[in-house]
XYZ file of C-alpha atoms in Angstrom:
601
model
C 33.221 0.908 10.469
C 31.332 4.719 10.633
C 28.498 3.402 9.552
C 28.253 0.471 10.959
C 29.158 2.417 14.850
C 25.892 4.315 14.019
C 23.796 2.128 13.284
C 24.789 0.202 16.634
C 24.208 3.694 18.599
C 20.477 3.892 16.706
C 19.618 0.518 17.770
C 20.132 1.253 21.185
C 18.957 4.722 21.485
C 15.336 2.953 20.048
C 15.807 0.268 22.724
C 16.383 2.927 25.219
C 12.984 4.520 23.997
C 10.909 1.204 24.130
C 12.086 0.626 27.829
C 9.210 1.299 29.880
C 6.680 -0.886 27.086
C 5.072 -3.428 28.109
C 6.643 -6.269 26.121
C 4.823 -9.525 25.848
C 7.147 -12.855 25.285
C 5.131 -15.584 24.970
C 2.708 -16.012 22.179
C 0.094 -18.216 24.543
C -3.329 -17.336 25.963
C -2.489 -17.950 29.207
C -3.063 -15.157 32.794
C -1.113 -16.776 35.154
C 1.130 -15.679 38.125
C 4.662 -16.160 36.425
C 8.047 -13.998 35.097
C 5.694 -14.664 31.646
C 3.584 -11.523 30.393
C 0.755 -11.911 27.499
C -0.875 -9.843 25.120
C -4.346 -10.443 27.510
C -2.120 -9.774 30.914
C -0.659 -7.155 29.580
C -3.896 -5.873 28.361
C -5.875 -6.897 32.104
C -1.784 -4.871 33.345
C -3.036 -1.103 31.556
C -7.213 -1.794 32.617
C -5.726 -2.274 36.117
C -4.730 0.884 35.865
C -1.223 -0.343 35.173
C 0.452 -0.506 39.269
C 3.890 -0.093 40.173
C 3.951 -3.500 41.235
C 2.830 -5.025 38.051
C 1.229 -7.761 37.059
C 1.485 -11.510 36.204
C 4.701 -10.911 34.530
C 4.002 -7.479 32.667
C 4.437 -4.269 33.292
C 5.996 -2.590 36.548
C 7.367 0.726 37.961
C 8.064 3.995 35.492
C 5.520 1.609 32.479
C 3.532 3.280 30.382
C 0.290 1.891 27.879
C 2.350 0.746 25.010
C 2.458 -3.309 24.667
C 4.624 -4.510 21.818
C 4.394 -7.464 20.461
C 7.066 -9.424 18.335
C 7.403 -8.957 14.114
C 6.145 -12.159 12.420
C 4.767 -13.738 15.375
C 1.317 -15.139 15.373
C -0.528 -15.058 19.441
C -3.983 -17.481 19.082
C -6.294 -16.500 20.999
C -8.930 -18.473 22.377
C -11.437 -15.406 23.055
C -12.043 -11.915 22.739
C -9.867 -8.991 24.460
C -11.520 -6.963 26.545
C -9.944 -2.878 26.666
C -11.479 -0.621 28.861
C -8.228 2.370 29.179
C -5.882 4.034 26.757
C -3.721 2.039 24.965
C -1.047 1.840 22.017
C -0.968 -2.193 20.617
C 2.160 -2.175 17.975
C 5.110 -4.529 16.742
C 7.965 -4.369 18.734
C 10.687 -2.627 15.524
C 10.676 1.276 15.015
C 9.540 1.334 11.368
C 11.963 4.581 11.506
C 15.271 2.400 11.909
C 16.902 0.443 9.133
C 16.119 0.261 5.269
C 14.728 -2.653 5.032
C 11.761 -2.282 7.469
C 8.658 -1.932 5.335
C 5.734 -0.729 7.352
C 2.742 -3.689 7.603
C 5.053 -6.456 5.748
C 6.272 -7.668 8.479
C 3.322 -7.889 11.449
C 2.425 -9.725 14.193
C -0.528 -11.555 14.290
C -3.499 -11.877 16.576
C -6.018 -14.690 15.423
C -9.127 -16.364 16.468
C -8.472 -19.627 17.535
C -11.425 -19.789 19.274
C -15.960 -19.231 18.115
C -15.222 -14.518 19.150
C -14.569 -11.453 18.239
C -10.843 -10.354 18.675
C -10.905 -6.937 20.516
C -14.048 -5.078 22.276
C -12.661 -1.721 22.732
C -15.416 -0.618 25.133
C -14.773 0.746 28.884
C -18.239 1.113 29.390
C -17.997 4.923 30.854
C -18.628 8.207 29.768
C -15.215 9.338 28.784
C -14.044 8.250 25.784
C -9.766 6.329 25.220
C -8.746 5.795 22.453
C -6.873 2.629 20.702
C -3.820 2.685 18.440
C -3.315 -0.572 16.274
C -0.038 -0.138 13.989
C 1.544 -2.497 12.463
C -0.935 -4.940 13.806
C -2.605 -7.837 11.328
C -5.814 -9.439 12.662
C -7.409 -12.732 11.557
C -10.880 -13.749 12.545
C -12.727 -17.138 12.416
C -12.372 -17.346 8.889
C -16.193 -18.770 8.435
C -19.373 -17.613 10.391
C -18.903 -18.375 13.789
C -21.475 -16.693 15.149
C -20.732 -13.305 15.496
C -22.818 -10.623 15.846
C -21.759 -7.825 15.986
C -17.968 -6.478 14.945
C -15.835 -9.748 13.773
C -12.776 -8.461 14.197
C -13.104 -5.707 15.824
C -16.650 -4.617 18.512
C -15.659 -0.306 18.988
C -17.570 2.493 21.376
C -14.095 4.259 21.513
C -11.881 6.258 19.285
C -10.278 3.632 17.092
C -7.258 4.390 15.148
C -5.462 2.120 12.961
C -1.890 2.105 10.855
C -0.632 0.169 8.961
C -3.361 -2.735 9.807
C -4.289 -5.858 8.257
C -7.903 -7.158 8.763
C -8.779 -10.727 7.283
C -11.219 -13.458 8.074
C -14.247 -11.735 10.197
C -17.479 -13.039 9.947
C -20.540 -11.483 12.010
C -24.143 -10.550 10.987
C -22.853 -6.854 11.059
C -19.388 -5.227 11.064
C -17.566 -8.412 9.373
C -14.294 -6.233 10.119
C -15.443 -3.292 13.318
C -18.475 -2.806 14.464
C -18.376 1.003 15.505
C -21.413 1.909 17.988
C -21.226 5.303 16.684
C -24.365 6.674 17.988
C -25.334 10.369 17.590
C -25.371 12.358 20.796
C -27.175 15.353 21.526
C -25.042 17.893 20.041
C -25.274 15.387 16.593
C -21.580 14.285 17.035
C -21.239 10.198 17.764
C -19.207 9.699 20.795
C -17.318 6.577 18.655
C -14.964 7.432 15.853
C -12.945 4.888 13.516
C -9.939 5.721 11.726
C -8.177 4.041 9.642
C -4.904 4.865 7.213
C -2.559 2.706 4.938
C -4.538 -0.602 6.222
C -5.564 -3.373 4.137
C -9.115 -4.652 4.701
C -10.198 -7.830 3.122
C -11.903 -11.549 2.898
C -14.184 -10.190 5.553
C -18.058 -11.206 5.207
C -20.951 -9.482 6.222
C -24.456 -10.015 5.978
C -24.725 -5.851 6.920
C -21.322 -3.839 6.484
C -18.227 -7.084 5.502
C -15.855 -3.412 6.248
C -17.893 -1.244 8.890
C -20.610 -1.575 10.439
C -22.277 2.851 12.261
C -24.728 3.952 13.257
C -24.244 6.628 12.055
C -21.120 7.971 9.633
C -18.709 8.874 11.812
C -14.673 7.463 10.772
C -11.830 9.318 9.059
C -9.914 6.178 6.105
C -7.497 7.091 4.057
C -4.631 5.746 1.949
C -6.365 2.118 2.092
C -6.864 -1.276 0.033
C -10.628 -3.194 0.640
C -10.680 -6.203 -1.051
C -12.843 -9.145 -1.516
C -15.115 -8.315 1.059
C -18.771 -9.900 0.774
C -21.449 -8.090 1.922
C -24.124 -10.281 1.573
C -28.179 -8.527 2.598
C -28.704 -6.228 -1.031
C -30.058 -3.389 0.555
C -26.428 -2.646 2.394
C -23.164 -1.620 1.591
C -19.529 -2.747 2.579
C -19.210 0.014 4.523
C -22.548 0.883 6.088
C -24.239 3.692 7.977
C -26.782 2.979 9.583
C -28.119 6.573 9.732
C -27.620 10.437 8.687
C -25.344 12.462 10.061
C -26.574 15.280 12.230
C -26.025 18.267 10.154
C -25.614 21.685 11.513
C -27.352 24.788 10.157
C -23.651 26.602 9.715
C -22.098 23.350 7.404
C -20.597 22.940 4.467
C -19.734 20.117 2.162
C -15.860 21.706 3.699
C -16.685 20.742 6.761
C -18.281 17.305 6.946
C -16.288 15.731 9.183
C -16.230 11.881 8.300
C -13.926 10.958 4.906
C -13.111 8.213 3.108
C -10.445 9.820 0.609
C -7.226 8.345 -0.850
C -8.361 4.915 -1.091
C -8.804 1.258 -3.493
C -11.884 -0.780 -3.891
C -11.753 -3.380 -6.039
C -13.443 -7.245 -5.802
C -15.982 -6.888 -3.349
C -19.717 -8.154 -3.386
C -22.246 -6.016 -2.400
C -22.369 -1.871 -2.659
C -18.774 -0.855 -1.232
C -19.812 2.634 0.510
C -23.958 4.018 0.777
C -23.728 7.411 0.800
C -25.433 8.962 4.391
C -25.565 12.982 4.618
C -21.979 14.464 6.112
C -20.114 11.519 4.300
C -16.563 12.712 2.043
C -15.940 10.701 -0.814
C -13.045 12.458 -3.011
C -9.797 10.654 -4.501
C -11.609 7.158 -4.985
C -10.718 4.067 -7.490
C -13.983 2.062 -7.284
C -12.807 -0.070 -9.878
C -14.518 -4.379 -10.298
C -16.661 -4.603 -7.973
C -19.854 -5.938 -8.095
C -21.225 -2.216 -6.983
C -20.641 0.816 -6.990
C -21.609 3.604 -4.611
C -25.204 3.513 -3.060
C -26.522 7.418 -2.960
C -28.349 7.479 0.584
C -28.134 10.993 2.200
C -31.358 13.331 2.223
C -29.830 16.195 2.743
C -27.825 17.149 -0.041
C -24.619 17.105 2.607
C -22.437 15.071 1.459
C -20.380 14.274 -2.037
C -18.326 12.341 -4.736
C -15.701 13.937 -5.854
C -12.094 13.612 -8.075
C -12.849 9.922 -7.773
C -13.038 6.554 -10.436
C -15.949 5.233 -10.330
C -16.146 2.566 -12.803
C -16.241 -1.481 -13.983
C -18.833 -2.510 -11.263
C -21.062 -5.198 -12.678
C -23.217 -7.179 -11.604
C -24.578 -10.114 -13.769
C -23.587 -8.072 -16.913
C -24.980 -5.174 -15.367
C -23.710 -1.863 -14.809
C -24.513 -1.106 -11.800
C -21.144 2.004 -10.320
C -23.838 4.634 -8.768
C -27.590 4.082 -7.636
C -29.782 4.923 -4.995
C -30.606 8.731 -4.920
C -27.503 9.966 -6.513
C -29.927 13.369 -6.942
C -29.299 14.297 -2.765
C -26.284 14.296 -3.300
C -23.018 16.443 -5.055
C -20.654 14.868 -7.520
C -18.287 16.579 -8.806
C -15.350 15.811 -11.418
C -15.554 12.120 -11.275
C -14.822 9.573 -14.340
C -17.557 7.698 -14.642
C -20.588 5.711 -17.106
C -23.458 8.363 -17.810
C -26.502 5.976 -17.098
C -25.632 4.962 -13.983
C -24.016 8.580 -12.880
C -24.999 11.395 -14.510
C -23.195 14.348 -15.264
C -21.976 16.253 -11.759
C -22.263 19.372 -11.033
C -22.087 21.860 -14.212
C -20.349 23.685 -12.798
C -17.453 20.572 -12.713
C -19.052 18.210 -14.354
C -17.730 14.439 -14.417
C -16.464 13.808 -17.504
C -17.179 9.783 -19.328
C -15.392 6.531 -20.277
C -16.996 4.247 -22.199
C -13.742 1.762 -23.640
C -11.449 -1.274 -22.580
C -11.365 -0.648 -18.553
C -8.759 -3.353 -17.532
C -5.460 -4.606 -19.394
C -5.259 -7.396 -17.935
C -7.131 -11.078 -17.142
C -8.444 -10.053 -14.686
C -8.969 -7.644 -12.358
C -6.459 -7.988 -10.284
C -3.155 -9.254 -11.556
C -0.536 -8.458 -14.100
C -0.753 -5.991 -16.747
C -0.603 -6.542 -20.216
C 1.981 -4.557 -22.243
C 1.270 -1.441 -24.842
C 1.472 -4.091 -27.293
C -0.518 -6.507 -26.020
C -3.464 -3.982 -25.517
C -3.152 -0.503 -26.611
C -6.670 0.764 -25.468
C -7.480 0.063 -21.917
C -7.169 2.613 -19.249
C -5.856 0.267 -16.188
C -3.912 -1.727 -15.429
C -4.856 -4.484 -12.503
C -5.145 -3.961 -8.931
C -1.063 -5.303 -7.939
C 1.004 -4.955 -5.058
C 4.698 -4.370 -6.441
C 8.214 -6.045 -5.184
C 8.894 -5.232 -0.874
C 5.313 -3.223 -0.605
C 1.901 -3.750 1.690
C -0.706 -2.046 -0.510
C -1.269 -2.435 -4.445
C -3.183 -0.126 -6.688
C -5.218 -0.005 -9.791
C -2.461 1.519 -11.986
C -3.804 4.502 -14.873
C -2.469 4.153 -18.283
C -1.438 6.317 -20.620
C -2.550 5.535 -24.342
C -0.511 5.821 -27.483
C -3.698 7.250 -28.496
C -3.582 10.075 -26.132
C -2.030 12.518 -28.392
C -1.008 15.069 -24.900
C -1.569 14.969 -21.607
C -5.016 16.519 -21.613
C -6.533 13.439 -23.976
C -6.302 11.600 -20.793
C -9.276 11.352 -18.719
C -7.361 10.796 -15.488
C -4.197 13.253 -15.968
C -4.280 16.678 -14.569
C -8.321 16.718 -14.546
C -7.786 19.003 -11.060
C -9.123 22.372 -12.617
C -9.812 25.666 -10.581
C -12.939 26.963 -10.438
C -13.509 30.621 -11.661
C -17.200 31.534 -10.431
C -15.998 32.126 -6.061
C -20.071 31.400 -5.363
C -19.160 27.688 -6.819
C -18.297 24.818 -3.665
C -14.618 23.353 -5.232
C -13.799 19.857 -4.028
C -10.406 20.205 -4.582
C -7.851 16.453 -5.010
C -6.321 15.286 -1.505
C -3.000 16.904 -0.393
C -1.561 13.054 -1.045
C -2.479 10.005 -3.398
C -2.842 6.989 -1.529
C 0.719 5.726 -2.115
C 1.532 9.109 -0.490
C 3.115 10.879 -3.382
C 2.342 14.775 -3.040
C 0.210 15.955 -5.511
C 0.305 19.164 -6.755
C 0.414 22.282 -3.852
C -2.718 24.259 -4.587
C -4.617 21.255 -5.925
C -4.773 21.908 -9.786
C -4.954 20.233 -12.194
C -4.169 16.761 -9.942
C -4.773 13.514 -11.378
C -8.810 11.873 -10.958
C -8.831 8.715 -7.983
C -6.655 7.604 -5.826
C -3.109 7.108 -7.788
C -1.152 10.569 -8.458
C 0.539 9.245 -11.762
C 4.114 9.587 -11.366
C 6.794 10.790 -13.641
C 10.291 9.872 -13.226
C 12.873 12.988 -12.712
C 16.423 11.588 -11.544
C 18.752 8.438 -13.407
C 18.503 5.571 -11.102
C 21.783 2.845 -11.644
C 21.219 -1.031 -11.356
C 24.187 -3.379 -11.527
C 25.518 -6.627 -11.862
C 28.839 -8.250 -10.985
C 29.658 -11.803 -13.299
C 31.918 -14.728 -13.515
C 33.227 -14.868 -16.787
C 30.553 -16.948 -18.817
C 27.452 -15.623 -17.181
C 24.859 -13.311 -18.739
C 23.637 -11.030 -16.370
C 19.421 -9.654 -15.747
C 18.472 -7.292 -14.989
C 14.796 -4.657 -14.783
C 13.690 -1.355 -15.344
C 10.076 -2.450 -14.219
C 10.819 -0.221 -11.320
C 12.540 2.519 -12.624
C 9.710 3.532 -14.759
C 7.473 5.427 -12.402
C 3.345 5.144 -13.812
C 4.344 4.520 -17.407
C 5.013 2.058 -19.706
C 7.352 1.166 -22.461
C 7.034 2.146 -25.677
C 6.492 -1.010 -28.076
C 8.710 -1.303 -31.465
C 5.717 -0.308 -33.812
C 5.699 3.175 -32.034
C 9.040 3.969 -31.875
C 9.150 4.289 -35.410
C 5.683 5.720 -35.318
C 7.504 8.359 -33.381
C 11.011 8.746 -35.034
C 9.210 8.654 -37.915
C 12.518 5.353 -38.694
C 12.337 1.358 -39.812
C 15.467 1.378 -38.077
C 17.047 2.736 -34.619
C 19.751 5.334 -34.626
C 22.277 2.616 -34.593
C 21.039 0.773 -37.501
C 19.432 -1.988 -36.317
C 16.503 -3.099 -35.258
C 14.216 -0.628 -32.746
C 13.826 -2.927 -29.130
C 11.032 -2.081 -26.588
C 10.931 0.875 -25.142
C 13.374 2.891 -28.519
C 16.721 1.989 -25.975
C 19.635 3.651 -27.080
C 23.261 2.499 -25.266
C 25.815 5.732 -24.474
C 28.464 4.767 -22.516
C 30.091 6.398 -20.163
C 33.255 5.497 -19.324
C 33.642 2.493 -20.879
C 33.865 1.055 -24.085
C 31.154 -1.208 -25.024
C 32.139 -4.680 -24.047
C 28.464 -6.592 -24.455
C 25.040 -6.427 -25.456
C 21.769 -4.833 -24.306
C 18.468 -6.774 -25.134
C 15.637 -5.483 -23.512
C 11.664 -7.000 -23.658
C 8.419 -4.950 -23.338
C 8.205 -5.774 -19.123
C 11.473 -3.607 -18.607
C 13.501 -7.039 -18.469
C 16.846 -6.615 -19.117
C 20.015 -9.259 -20.481
C 23.872 -8.600 -20.811
C 25.521 -10.548 -23.498
C 29.617 -10.040 -22.891
C 30.938 -9.946 -26.174
C 34.302 -12.164 -24.547
C 35.563 -13.096 -20.881
C 37.029 -9.305 -20.170
C 37.825 -8.416 -16.745
C 37.149 -5.115 -15.440
C 33.120 -3.037 -16.202
C 31.215 -1.819 -18.578
C 29.492 1.391 -17.697
C 26.990 2.709 -19.744
C 23.298 4.563 -20.097
C 19.816 3.621 -21.296
C 17.544 6.267 -22.489
C 13.818 4.496 -22.724
C 11.039 6.508 -24.104
C 7.907 5.644 -21.959
C 4.243 6.812 -22.466
C 4.554 9.803 -20.329
C 7.812 10.884 -21.455
C 6.901 11.024 -24.273
C 5.275 14.130 -24.811
C 8.539 16.214 -23.917
C 9.261 17.382 -27.032
C 13.790 18.358 -25.241
C 14.090 14.809 -23.402
C 11.552 11.967 -24.645
C 12.971 9.063 -21.945
C 14.453 8.306 -18.727
C 17.930 7.673 -17.965
C 19.476 4.438 -15.970
C 22.854 4.247 -15.153
C 24.525 0.326 -15.769
C 27.479 -0.184 -14.124
C 28.386 -4.369 -15.208
C 31.958 -5.538 -13.600
C 33.114 -9.027 -14.479
C 35.627 -11.269 -12.912
C 38.097 -14.328 -14.057
C 36.793 -17.388 -12.430
C 39.295 -18.185 -9.499
C 40.633 -21.031 -10.426
C 44.028 -20.622 -9.043
C 46.100 -23.837 -8.182
C 49.374 -24.342 -6.656
C 52.280 -27.178 -7.237
C 53.719 -26.252 -3.835
C 51.034 -26.918 -0.838
C 49.238 -29.161 -1.087
C 45.624 -29.390 1.346
C 44.652 -32.461 1.159
C 47.207 -36.115 1.875
C 46.030 -38.191 4.585
C 48.966 -38.530 7.530
C 51.692 -36.730 5.230
C 49.534 -33.107 5.714
C 48.982 -34.095 9.400
C 52.196 -34.521 9.583
C 53.547 -31.553 7.570
C 51.163 -29.419 10.180
C 52.089 -30.637 13.039
C 55.599 -29.962 11.802
C 54.557 -26.657 11.509
C 53.320 -25.558 14.801
C 56.073 -27.287 16.437
C 59.488 -24.912 13.920
C 56.916 -22.163 15.614
C 57.064 -23.137 19.626
C 60.716 -23.395 18.852
C 60.831 -20.124 17.848
C 58.810 -18.793 20.174
C 61.186 -19.698 23.306
């Protein structure tokens, strides 16, 4: 009851917090003097400086410039929306309320129903406005529809995107976003784009399918860029026309246009052209037709702590191209032929072995017994997550952490005159890296090893079999195969005298005696079969060895508590009470009611 009361109170407070927001009450794209508030009317209300009288059903006294849309609703637009004032556009629920809310999964959707882009953010004035989009998805024409600049968004202001999905944008320049980015007299761009924890996929342009800018003027982090297509071979999916102006006192550590902790997969064309003023750090660039094009002239750009591999077009690898020598490359995992050794005090490392443990660069990962040599799992989105990632693998041929070309490859440079570019503070998923950026992992993903004991379980009726999974509890690890278990423990049999199971599984009874048989496969799927129609619980702990925990000599496994509860089928019947019988049953019930009334009198 207390939990329910707290939940009601929280919802009440959330409702109160949203009480002055502008709530869009219709999905129709209309401008009409009525009580309904459309998205177009809500934006126009803010553009008009939010008069107290409201505007066509939107706003009123004490309104604030936040527009709320309903989750999972689609708002069809006949032409673009012009934004000329500071505002925030977001989905109604507060992501901090409720455990079942996954940011980005239930976004409201703005879909172009005509031949136009969706948002034009430009106030035609010198003062810069700020526009925030949070937990909103934009779907463009999904075909060429005559848009010159910005298939989804044309921006000449301060644009911030968080948990946003951009898809289906087509344009000559900027399939998803066109950022004007005109350099002012002081060398600073007027407009800027921030993208955090967002997905940009299946957009197309001649130049800059993801983002086109007059110069580098962006801050991009924790995001995924997938299946975008830039058709001009000299352009790139994130394309900057000119170099940024670099001041005399600028250093690599002060560069402001940042592209970090993000993944590029299955894009066509170069993923980015690197101009002066750009910092690229902790990226995973894998399985694109082309990798990174270096286009700087003043040595004021860098690529560091990243994985750039397997970017191939027509059987020709092109991970790095352009004037590679004019940028600083530090501590990347690349191919030597096209990306080079990098700086001598913090050099690149090379990988020439198998790369993807899957049938494609997107999809399911093979087990260690199916493929024990490939360095990475394919890109995959975990259950109930907005963004997927490419998971690094720890191979059985690697006998120590230091043998991995990815894990713990951050380092401290002794020579203080050298500029060390450390890892980002967190990875693409928000996992914190080492506090001093030492011994961090290359690429967008920091490998996690579970340290706490998890709990799984299932309630059964007699005769049923439990189906469970520990796949999501293994962190960024794989279960050892049966053969590897025999090698690791130098025994062809498990301690119970039976054949090894994947993960070298051991079952420890914790509170009850064993009441069933546990079988696991290499994907982490568990089948529990009760050994009879007992009533009660079977409580035990599984110990599983993974490719990462095997390095620990003292505790080479993760532990998972399991609780299975079984009850008999409910076949309770009584020959004293009948619940059917036609008129006889009805008469009996009427008689019972009559007796009750008589007793009350």
